[in-house]
Amino acid sequence: MRAARLIRMVLLLQARPSMTAAELARELEVSERTVARDVLSLSEAGVPVYADRGRAGGYRLIGGYRTRLTGLGRSEAEALFLSGVPSALREMGLADAASAARLKVSAALLPELRDAAKGAAQRFHLDAPAWYQEPETPALLPGIADAVWDDRRITARYLRKDTEVERELEPYGLVLKAGVWYLAARTQGDYRVYRVDRFTAVAPAGSGNASGAGDADDSDQAGGRFARDVSFDLPEFWAQRAAQFARSILREEVVLRLSPRGVRQLPYVTERAAAREAIERAQSADGLDEHGRLTVTLAVESAEVAYAQLLTLGPEGDILAPPELRERFASAARRMAALYAEGNGAGTGPDGGGPDGGGPDRGGPDGSGP
């Protein structure tokens, strides 16, 4: 551990003209006293580290010293390709490898190019989780990631609805989708997708004991590696499965009449591709009525999901079918009207959305306004 830290210190000083003790301590996650001791050890080992005293002082290498410790290891090189996704690296346990790889690359660059990594990081950033969601790292993710890197079979227990099943998997790849991790794996000759947060235990295949520790480091002795299908293309596989999944969950249909504003809002309240397809189909069939309203047939996951999503359209969407869903919306509208009719007259009159408060700008019968 200390030897690795000393190497990192040399690489840091080689990549930058000078660094203060505080900066080194922050980068190496140690105290400034430890930095001073490490500098002394480097000097005793013949590394020409020089300390500038004073307010603008710091540590630097002198005499054009350059280390030869810049060869990238396999894990560092692999992590470097993911270095633009720092949250993903941390969750897979590769943050240290990526940091070392970036330092080695910086040390190997010409001085005028050493700010390239910082410049890129200040211009491009990926924030994977969706809005209003607190990202959670699955506890078993690092062990699964190790198995993916090394093509090692695993035995995993997995929650499927309310049942826990056990499968032997050949883990081919990990996908981070809107803050959720998925594993693409082959089992019994078929490729499938699993949500990583539904794994309850993972162990090397053949060990006979899938545990919740996520430790798959001994798989060479128990189960070993699998022969990877070189024709497998993870991005292509994921694109196909994602499209299949999106289509498969939209099993029911809802017919609704939309105001112009409702047409604009629909893609933002339900499945976007399904909404756009429904709108385009209705427009091509000239589905507009004399009031400028468009009747669309929308694919939805279920009546329950459609109720929760389409209720946000308010008066901009009129449910026509199925009749039981229309009655549910009508009941909700009656309850809402009664609610806003109470309370010392609040919610009535032109400014409150009452009988006189419709019109184009208020979502009344003439449409949706601008």
Tab-separated table of C-alpha atoms in Angstrom:
chain	number	residue	atom	x	y	z
A	1	MET	CA	0.000	0.000	0.000
A	2	ARG	CA	2.765	2.467	0.939
A	3	ALA	CA	4.821	1.539	-2.128
A	4	ALA	CA	1.824	2.234	-4.359
A	5	ARG	CA	1.302	5.574	-2.625
A	6	LEU	CA	4.961	6.556	-3.185
A	7	ILE	CA	4.640	5.717	-6.880
A	8	ARG	CA	1.495	7.816	-7.113
A	9	MET	CA	3.294	10.717	-5.439
A	10	VAL	CA	6.114	10.567	-7.980
A	11	LEU	CA	3.632	10.440	-10.845
A	12	LEU	CA	1.708	13.391	-9.429
A	13	LEU	CA	4.858	15.484	-9.129
A	14	GLN	CA	5.959	14.427	-12.600
A	15	ALA	CA	2.627	15.483	-14.087
A	16	ARG	CA	2.598	18.923	-12.391
A	17	PRO	CA	5.270	21.591	-11.924
A	18	SER	CA	4.724	21.808	-8.163
A	19	MET	CA	2.291	20.647	-5.494
A	20	THR	CA	1.797	21.760	-1.919
A	21	ALA	CA	1.702	19.313	0.969
A	22	ALA	CA	-2.019	19.973	1.327
A	23	GLU	CA	-2.640	19.179	-2.357
A	24	LEU	CA	-0.643	15.954	-2.152
A	25	ALA	CA	-2.399	14.958	1.057
A	26	ARG	CA	-5.781	15.506	-0.588
A	27	GLU	CA	-4.857	13.525	-3.722
A	28	LEU	CA	-3.315	10.649	-1.755
A	29	GLU	CA	-5.949	10.732	1.021
A	30	VAL	CA	-3.355	10.932	3.793
A	31	SER	CA	-2.226	13.571	6.293
A	32	GLU	CA	0.333	16.259	5.518
A	33	ARG	CA	2.637	14.636	8.078
A	34	THR	CA	2.489	11.388	6.081
A	35	VAL	CA	3.291	13.376	2.921
A	36	ALA	CA	6.411	14.784	4.604
A	37	ARG	CA	7.536	11.304	5.659
A	38	ASP	CA	6.922	9.932	2.155
A	39	VAL	CA	8.926	12.764	0.581
A	40	LEU	CA	11.822	11.962	2.913
A	41	SER	CA	11.625	8.279	1.928
A	42	LEU	CA	11.693	9.194	-1.774
A	43	SER	CA	14.715	11.414	-1.258
A	44	GLU	CA	16.535	8.642	0.582
A	45	ALA	CA	15.716	6.305	-2.330
A	46	GLY	CA	17.361	8.710	-4.791
A	47	VAL	CA	14.257	10.404	-6.213
A	48	PRO	CA	15.123	14.130	-6.488
A	49	VAL	CA	12.172	15.672	-4.664
A	50	TYR	CA	12.805	19.290	-3.724
A	51	ALA	CA	10.839	21.310	-1.172
A	52	ASP	CA	10.303	25.018	-1.881
A	53	ARG	CA	9.833	26.920	1.351
A	54	GLY	CA	7.624	29.923	1.857
A	55	ARG	CA	4.069	30.978	1.151
A	56	ALA	CA	4.099	29.822	-2.489
A	57	GLY	CA	6.201	26.773	-1.749
A	58	GLY	CA	5.574	23.129	-2.417
A	59	TYR	CA	7.201	19.952	-3.621
A	60	ARG	CA	8.612	19.404	-7.110
A	61	LEU	CA	10.978	17.122	-8.990
A	62	ILE	CA	14.264	18.639	-10.095
A	63	GLY	CA	16.747	17.922	-12.845
A	64	GLY	CA	14.123	16.843	-15.397
A	65	TYR	CA	13.577	13.610	-13.487
A	66	ARG	CA	11.117	11.241	-15.139
A	67	THR	CA	10.020	7.875	-13.837
A	68	ARG	CA	9.769	4.846	-16.076
A	69	LEU	CA	6.775	3.564	-14.118
A	70	THR	CA	4.307	4.653	-16.792
A	71	GLY	CA	3.306	1.328	-18.352
A	72	LEU	CA	-0.420	0.738	-18.129
A	73	GLY	CA	-1.572	-2.495	-16.531
A	74	ARG	CA	-4.569	-4.380	-17.923
A	75	SER	CA	-7.043	-3.264	-15.260
A	76	GLU	CA	-5.807	0.326	-15.489
A	77	ALA	CA	-6.176	0.384	-19.272
A	78	GLU	CA	-9.674	-1.092	-19.040
A	79	ALA	CA	-10.665	1.413	-16.375
A	80	LEU	CA	-9.268	4.289	-18.421
A	81	PHE	CA	-11.879	3.701	-21.130
A	82	LEU	CA	-14.561	4.256	-18.483
A	83	SER	CA	-12.901	7.224	-16.808
A	84	GLY	CA	-15.570	9.586	-18.143
A	85	VAL	CA	-18.126	7.866	-15.889
A	86	PRO	CA	-16.665	8.395	-12.389
A	87	SER	CA	-19.784	7.244	-10.538
A	88	ALA	CA	-19.803	3.963	-12.467
A	89	LEU	CA	-16.113	3.423	-11.711
A	90	ARG	CA	-16.669	3.949	-7.997
A	91	GLU	CA	-19.602	1.555	-7.895
A	92	MET	CA	-17.633	-1.187	-9.699
A	93	GLY	CA	-14.617	-0.718	-7.422
A	94	LEU	CA	-12.375	0.664	-10.200
A	95	ALA	CA	-11.841	4.236	-8.998
A	96	ASP	CA	-8.271	3.591	-7.785
A	97	ALA	CA	-7.284	1.830	-11.006
A	98	ALA	CA	-8.687	4.693	-13.072
A	99	SER	CA	-6.866	7.264	-10.946
A	100	ALA	CA	-3.554	5.451	-11.387
A	101	ALA	CA	-4.150	5.129	-15.129
A	102	ARG	CA	-4.858	8.833	-15.514
A	103	LEU	CA	-1.722	9.705	-13.574
A	104	LYS	CA	0.406	7.462	-15.771
A	105	VAL	CA	-1.043	8.951	-18.920
A	106	SER	CA	-0.476	12.480	-17.590
A	107	ALA	CA	3.098	11.643	-16.693
A	108	ALA	CA	3.754	10.344	-20.196
A	109	LEU	CA	2.341	13.419	-21.942
A	110	LEU	CA	4.310	16.460	-23.035
A	111	PRO	CA	4.120	19.296	-20.459
A	112	GLU	CA	1.880	21.425	-22.691
A	113	LEU	CA	-0.655	18.587	-22.946
A	114	ARG	CA	-0.920	17.670	-19.274
A	115	ASP	CA	-4.008	19.781	-18.702
A	116	ALA	CA	-5.912	17.811	-21.345
A	117	ALA	CA	-7.570	15.478	-18.826
A	118	LYS	CA	-8.685	18.364	-16.603
A	119	GLY	CA	-9.916	20.333	-19.604
A	120	ALA	CA	-12.030	17.412	-20.802
A	121	ALA	CA	-13.457	16.786	-17.333
A	122	GLN	CA	-14.524	20.435	-17.067
A	123	ARG	CA	-16.319	20.268	-20.409
A	124	PHE	CA	-18.037	16.854	-20.396
A	125	HIS	CA	-19.736	15.054	-17.529
A	126	LEU	CA	-22.195	12.169	-17.367
A	127	ASP	CA	-24.804	12.179	-14.597
A	128	ALA	CA	-26.352	8.734	-14.975
A	129	PRO	CA	-29.230	8.599	-12.440
A	130	ALA	CA	-32.643	9.973	-13.364
A	131	TRP	CA	-34.065	13.064	-11.666
A	132	TYR	CA	-35.665	12.705	-8.225
A	133	GLN	CA	-34.005	9.345	-7.605
A	134	GLU	CA	-31.444	8.640	-4.932
A	135	PRO	CA	-28.856	6.344	-6.563
A	136	GLU	CA	-28.016	3.203	-4.607
A	137	THR	CA	-25.013	1.020	-5.345
A	138	PRO	CA	-25.932	-2.702	-5.338
A	139	ALA	CA	-23.796	-4.426	-2.714
A	140	LEU	CA	-22.883	-7.292	-5.070
A	141	LEU	CA	-21.901	-5.088	-8.007
A	142	PRO	CA	-18.087	-5.087	-7.456
A	143	GLY	CA	-17.942	-8.902	-7.316
A	144	ILE	CA	-20.101	-9.200	-10.432
A	145	ALA	CA	-17.927	-6.620	-12.212
A	146	ASP	CA	-14.813	-8.662	-11.373
A	147	ALA	CA	-16.423	-11.744	-12.896
A	148	VAL	CA	-17.368	-9.762	-16.017
A	149	TRP	CA	-13.788	-8.518	-16.476
A	150	ASP	CA	-12.301	-12.000	-16.055
A	151	ASP	CA	-14.970	-14.042	-17.936
A	152	ARG	CA	-15.660	-16.105	-14.814
A	153	ARG	CA	-18.806	-18.153	-14.302
A	154	ILE	CA	-20.871	-17.317	-11.265
A	155	THR	CA	-23.685	-18.976	-9.366
A	156	ALA	CA	-26.248	-16.375	-8.403
A	157	ARG	CA	-29.473	-16.223	-6.444
A	158	TYR	CA	-31.951	-13.798	-7.928
A	159	LEU	CA	-35.337	-12.413	-6.913
A	160	ARG	CA	-37.951	-13.018	-9.598
A	161	LYS	CA	-41.140	-11.401	-8.337
A	162	ASP	CA	-41.628	-13.050	-4.916
A	163	THR	CA	-39.518	-16.130	-5.658
A	164	GLU	CA	-35.777	-16.566	-5.222
A	165	VAL	CA	-34.171	-18.651	-7.974
A	166	GLU	CA	-30.611	-19.847	-8.460
A	167	ARG	CA	-28.827	-19.777	-11.816
A	168	GLU	CA	-25.352	-20.465	-13.122
A	169	LEU	CA	-24.440	-17.491	-15.312
A	170	GLU	CA	-21.758	-16.487	-17.751
A	171	PRO	CA	-21.584	-12.728	-17.132
A	172	TYR	CA	-20.956	-10.944	-20.439
A	173	GLY	CA	-21.450	-7.283	-19.627
A	174	LEU	CA	-22.844	-4.599	-17.343
A	175	VAL	CA	-25.128	-1.762	-18.429
A	176	LEU	CA	-25.932	1.364	-16.411
A	177	LYS	CA	-29.374	2.638	-17.442
A	178	ALA	CA	-30.807	5.730	-15.715
A	179	GLY	CA	-28.936	4.918	-12.497
A	180	VAL	CA	-29.885	1.212	-12.507
A	181	TRP	CA	-27.322	-1.535	-13.167
A	182	TYR	CA	-28.189	-4.504	-15.411
A	183	LEU	CA	-26.189	-7.653	-16.133
A	184	ALA	CA	-26.222	-9.258	-19.573
A	185	ALA	CA	-25.442	-12.935	-19.048
A	186	ARG	CA	-25.664	-16.259	-20.856
A	187	THR	CA	-27.385	-19.182	-19.192
A	188	GLN	CA	-28.215	-22.508	-20.808
A	189	GLY	CA	-27.164	-21.094	-24.162
A	190	ASP	CA	-29.514	-18.103	-23.991
A	191	TYR	CA	-28.637	-14.449	-23.348
A	192	ARG	CA	-30.717	-12.719	-20.691
A	193	VAL	CA	-30.789	-9.466	-18.738
A	194	TYR	CA	-30.860	-9.246	-14.930
A	195	ARG	CA	-31.219	-6.254	-12.622
A	196	VAL	CA	-28.166	-6.285	-10.377
A	197	ASP	CA	-30.055	-4.950	-7.349
A	198	ARG	CA	-32.220	-8.101	-7.430
A	199	PHE	CA	-29.276	-10.426	-6.881
A	200	THR	CA	-29.257	-11.693	-3.314
A	201	ALA	CA	-26.087	-13.816	-3.481
A	202	VAL	CA	-23.181	-14.416	-5.831
A	203	ALA	CA	-20.371	-16.985	-5.716
A	204	PRO	CA	-17.885	-18.585	-8.114
A	205	ALA	CA	-19.612	-21.286	-10.146
A	206	GLY	CA	-18.947	-24.729	-8.749
A	207	SER	CA	-18.179	-23.527	-5.228
A	208	GLY	CA	-21.558	-24.821	-4.087
A	209	ASN	CA	-22.255	-21.812	-1.911
A	210	ALA	CA	-23.598	-18.585	-3.338
A	211	SER	CA	-23.122	-15.946	-0.654
A	212	GLY	CA	-24.178	-12.357	-0.293
A	213	ALA	CA	-20.633	-11.101	0.035
A	214	GLY	CA	-20.115	-10.555	-3.672
A	215	ASP	CA	-16.715	-12.247	-3.480
A	216	ALA	CA	-15.971	-14.080	-6.719
A	217	ASP	CA	-12.187	-14.005	-6.457
A	218	ASP	CA	-11.656	-17.781	-6.163
A	219	SER	CA	-13.490	-18.766	-9.330
A	220	ASP	CA	-10.339	-20.133	-11.001
A	221	GLN	CA	-10.353	-22.919	-8.405
A	222	ALA	CA	-14.111	-23.421	-8.431
A	223	GLY	CA	-15.900	-23.165	-11.758
A	224	GLY	CA	-13.272	-21.247	-13.712
A	225	ARG	CA	-13.597	-19.148	-16.814
A	226	PHE	CA	-15.924	-19.541	-19.770
A	227	ALA	CA	-15.170	-19.244	-23.476
A	228	ARG	CA	-16.576	-15.884	-24.505
A	229	ASP	CA	-18.551	-15.683	-27.754
A	230	VAL	CA	-16.473	-13.195	-29.771
A	231	SER	CA	-19.513	-12.292	-31.902
A	232	PHE	CA	-21.399	-10.946	-28.866
A	233	ASP	CA	-21.851	-7.172	-29.158
A	234	LEU	CA	-23.035	-5.640	-25.880
A	235	PRO	CA	-24.331	-2.274	-27.240
A	236	GLU	CA	-26.249	-4.009	-30.041
A	237	PHE	CA	-27.622	-6.660	-27.677
A	238	TRP	CA	-28.766	-4.030	-25.188
A	239	ALA	CA	-30.423	-1.888	-27.865
A	240	GLN	CA	-32.407	-4.883	-29.119
A	241	ARG	CA	-33.459	-6.041	-25.656
A	242	ALA	CA	-34.378	-2.525	-24.547
A	243	ALA	CA	-36.604	-2.094	-27.600
A	244	GLN	CA	-38.190	-5.516	-27.020
A	245	PHE	CA	-38.824	-4.683	-23.363
A	246	ALA	CA	-40.400	-1.321	-24.176
A	247	ARG	CA	-42.770	-3.018	-26.636
A	248	SER	CA	-43.540	-5.988	-24.402
A	249	ILE	CA	-44.811	-3.970	-21.439
A	250	LEU	CA	-47.254	-1.923	-23.523
A	251	ARG	CA	-49.993	-4.562	-23.616
A	252	GLU	CA	-53.168	-2.420	-23.477
A	253	GLU	CA	-54.591	0.539	-25.406
A	254	VAL	CA	-56.300	3.746	-24.391
A	255	VAL	CA	-58.237	6.033	-26.753
A	256	LEU	CA	-58.142	9.695	-25.791
A	257	ARG	CA	-58.929	13.051	-27.329
A	258	LEU	CA	-56.226	15.672	-26.894
A	259	SER	CA	-56.254	19.441	-27.053
A	260	PRO	CA	-53.294	21.046	-28.866
A	261	ARG	CA	-51.598	21.512	-25.513
A	262	GLY	CA	-52.346	17.895	-24.630
A	263	VAL	CA	-50.659	16.769	-27.845
A	264	ARG	CA	-47.525	18.624	-26.786
A	265	GLN	CA	-47.665	17.290	-23.219
A	266	LEU	CA	-48.378	13.625	-23.956
A	267	PRO	CA	-44.757	12.557	-24.697
A	268	TYR	CA	-43.721	13.954	-21.303
A	269	VAL	CA	-46.281	12.092	-19.197
A	270	THR	CA	-46.169	8.602	-20.728
A	271	GLU	CA	-43.777	6.374	-22.676
A	272	ARG	CA	-42.280	8.820	-25.152
A	273	ALA	CA	-41.883	6.566	-28.184
A	274	ALA	CA	-45.425	5.185	-27.800
A	275	ALA	CA	-46.829	8.704	-27.437
A	276	ARG	CA	-45.074	9.998	-30.534
A	277	GLU	CA	-46.119	6.958	-32.542
A	278	ALA	CA	-49.752	7.414	-31.479
A	279	ILE	CA	-49.710	11.116	-32.352
A	280	GLU	CA	-48.061	10.573	-35.747
A	281	ARG	CA	-50.497	7.780	-36.599
A	282	ALA	CA	-53.501	9.934	-35.675
A	283	GLN	CA	-52.192	12.949	-37.568
A	284	SER	CA	-51.548	10.912	-40.707
A	285	ALA	CA	-55.120	9.599	-40.474
A	286	ASP	CA	-56.441	13.168	-40.140
A	287	GLY	CA	-57.795	12.549	-36.651
A	288	LEU	CA	-58.486	16.241	-35.889
A	289	ASP	CA	-62.061	17.291	-35.063
A	290	GLU	CA	-63.667	20.669	-35.719
A	291	HIS	CA	-62.254	22.037	-32.424
A	292	GLY	CA	-58.662	21.125	-33.285
A	293	ARG	CA	-58.592	18.155	-30.921
A	294	LEU	CA	-56.717	14.997	-31.911
A	295	THR	CA	-58.035	11.504	-31.144
A	296	VAL	CA	-55.197	9.032	-30.554
A	297	THR	CA	-54.927	5.359	-29.670
A	298	LEU	CA	-52.118	5.040	-27.139
A	299	ALA	CA	-50.318	1.824	-26.132
A	300	VAL	CA	-49.979	1.635	-22.342
A	301	GLU	CA	-48.640	-0.801	-19.788
A	302	SER	CA	-51.977	-1.162	-17.970
A	303	ALA	CA	-55.107	0.784	-17.088
A	304	GLU	CA	-53.645	1.453	-13.646
A	305	VAL	CA	-50.439	2.919	-15.067
A	306	ALA	CA	-52.405	4.885	-17.671
A	307	TYR	CA	-54.566	6.401	-14.931
A	308	ALA	CA	-51.526	7.589	-12.972
A	309	GLN	CA	-49.803	8.988	-16.057
A	310	LEU	CA	-52.669	10.531	-18.018
A	311	LEU	CA	-54.307	12.142	-14.995
A	312	THR	CA	-51.522	14.731	-15.152
A	313	LEU	CA	-52.941	15.975	-18.466
A	314	GLY	CA	-55.930	17.359	-16.594
A	315	PRO	CA	-58.512	18.888	-18.978
A	316	GLU	CA	-56.087	18.619	-21.919
A	317	GLY	CA	-56.955	14.928	-22.381
A	318	ASP	CA	-60.403	13.337	-22.651
A	319	ILE	CA	-60.435	9.539	-22.107
A	320	LEU	CA	-62.812	7.874	-24.579
A	321	ALA	CA	-62.018	4.185	-24.029
A	322	PRO	CA	-61.987	1.820	-22.282
A	323	PRO	CA	-65.256	2.883	-20.587
A	324	GLU	CA	-64.185	1.789	-17.091
A	325	LEU	CA	-61.088	4.008	-17.304
A	326	ARG	CA	-63.209	6.928	-18.560
A	327	GLU	CA	-65.534	6.506	-15.580
A	328	ARG	CA	-62.552	6.479	-13.236
A	329	PHE	CA	-61.350	9.791	-14.711
A	330	ALA	CA	-64.870	11.222	-14.475
A	331	SER	CA	-65.052	10.216	-10.821
A	332	ALA	CA	-61.680	11.850	-10.157
A	333	ALA	CA	-62.870	15.028	-11.896
A	334	ARG	CA	-66.035	15.131	-9.784
A	335	ARG	CA	-64.069	14.681	-6.568
A	336	MET	CA	-61.606	17.386	-7.590
A	337	ALA	CA	-64.408	19.794	-8.511
A	338	ALA	CA	-66.037	19.196	-5.127
A	339	LEU	CA	-62.720	19.678	-3.359
A	340	TYR	CA	-62.038	23.029	-5.004
A	341	ALA	CA	-65.616	24.185	-4.502
A	342	GLU	CA	-65.130	24.023	-0.707
A	343	GLY	CA	-63.155	26.250	1.606
A	344	ASN	CA	-64.599	29.780	1.712
A	345	GLY	CA	-64.963	30.074	-2.017
A	346	ALA	CA	-61.283	29.363	-2.769
A	347	GLY	CA	-60.764	28.046	-6.257
A	348	THR	CA	-63.893	29.685	-7.772
A	349	GLY	CA	-64.295	32.568	-10.150
A	350	PRO	CA	-62.221	33.658	-13.155
A	351	ASP	CA	-58.836	33.327	-11.460
A	352	GLY	CA	-59.577	30.031	-9.754
A	353	GLY	CA	-60.485	27.839	-12.681
A	354	GLY	CA	-64.259	27.910	-12.021
A	355	PRO	CA	-67.017	28.258	-14.643
A	356	ASP	CA	-65.678	31.624	-15.805
A	357	GLY	CA	-62.034	30.617	-15.721
A	358	GLY	CA	-61.803	28.480	-18.838
A	359	GLY	CA	-60.851	29.925	-22.189
A	360	PRO	CA	-57.770	29.202	-24.255
A	361	ASP	CA	-55.251	30.181	-21.557
A	362	ARG	CA	-56.977	28.200	-18.826
A	363	GLY	CA	-57.400	24.882	-20.607
A	364	GLY	CA	-61.122	25.392	-21.301
A	365	PRO	CA	-63.225	23.814	-24.039
A	366	ASP	CA	-61.660	25.905	-26.825
A	367	GLY	CA	-58.250	24.268	-26.444
A	368	SER	CA	-55.035	24.840	-24.627
A	369	GLY	CA	-53.901	28.365	-25.420
A	370	PRO	CA	-50.363	29.067	-26.563
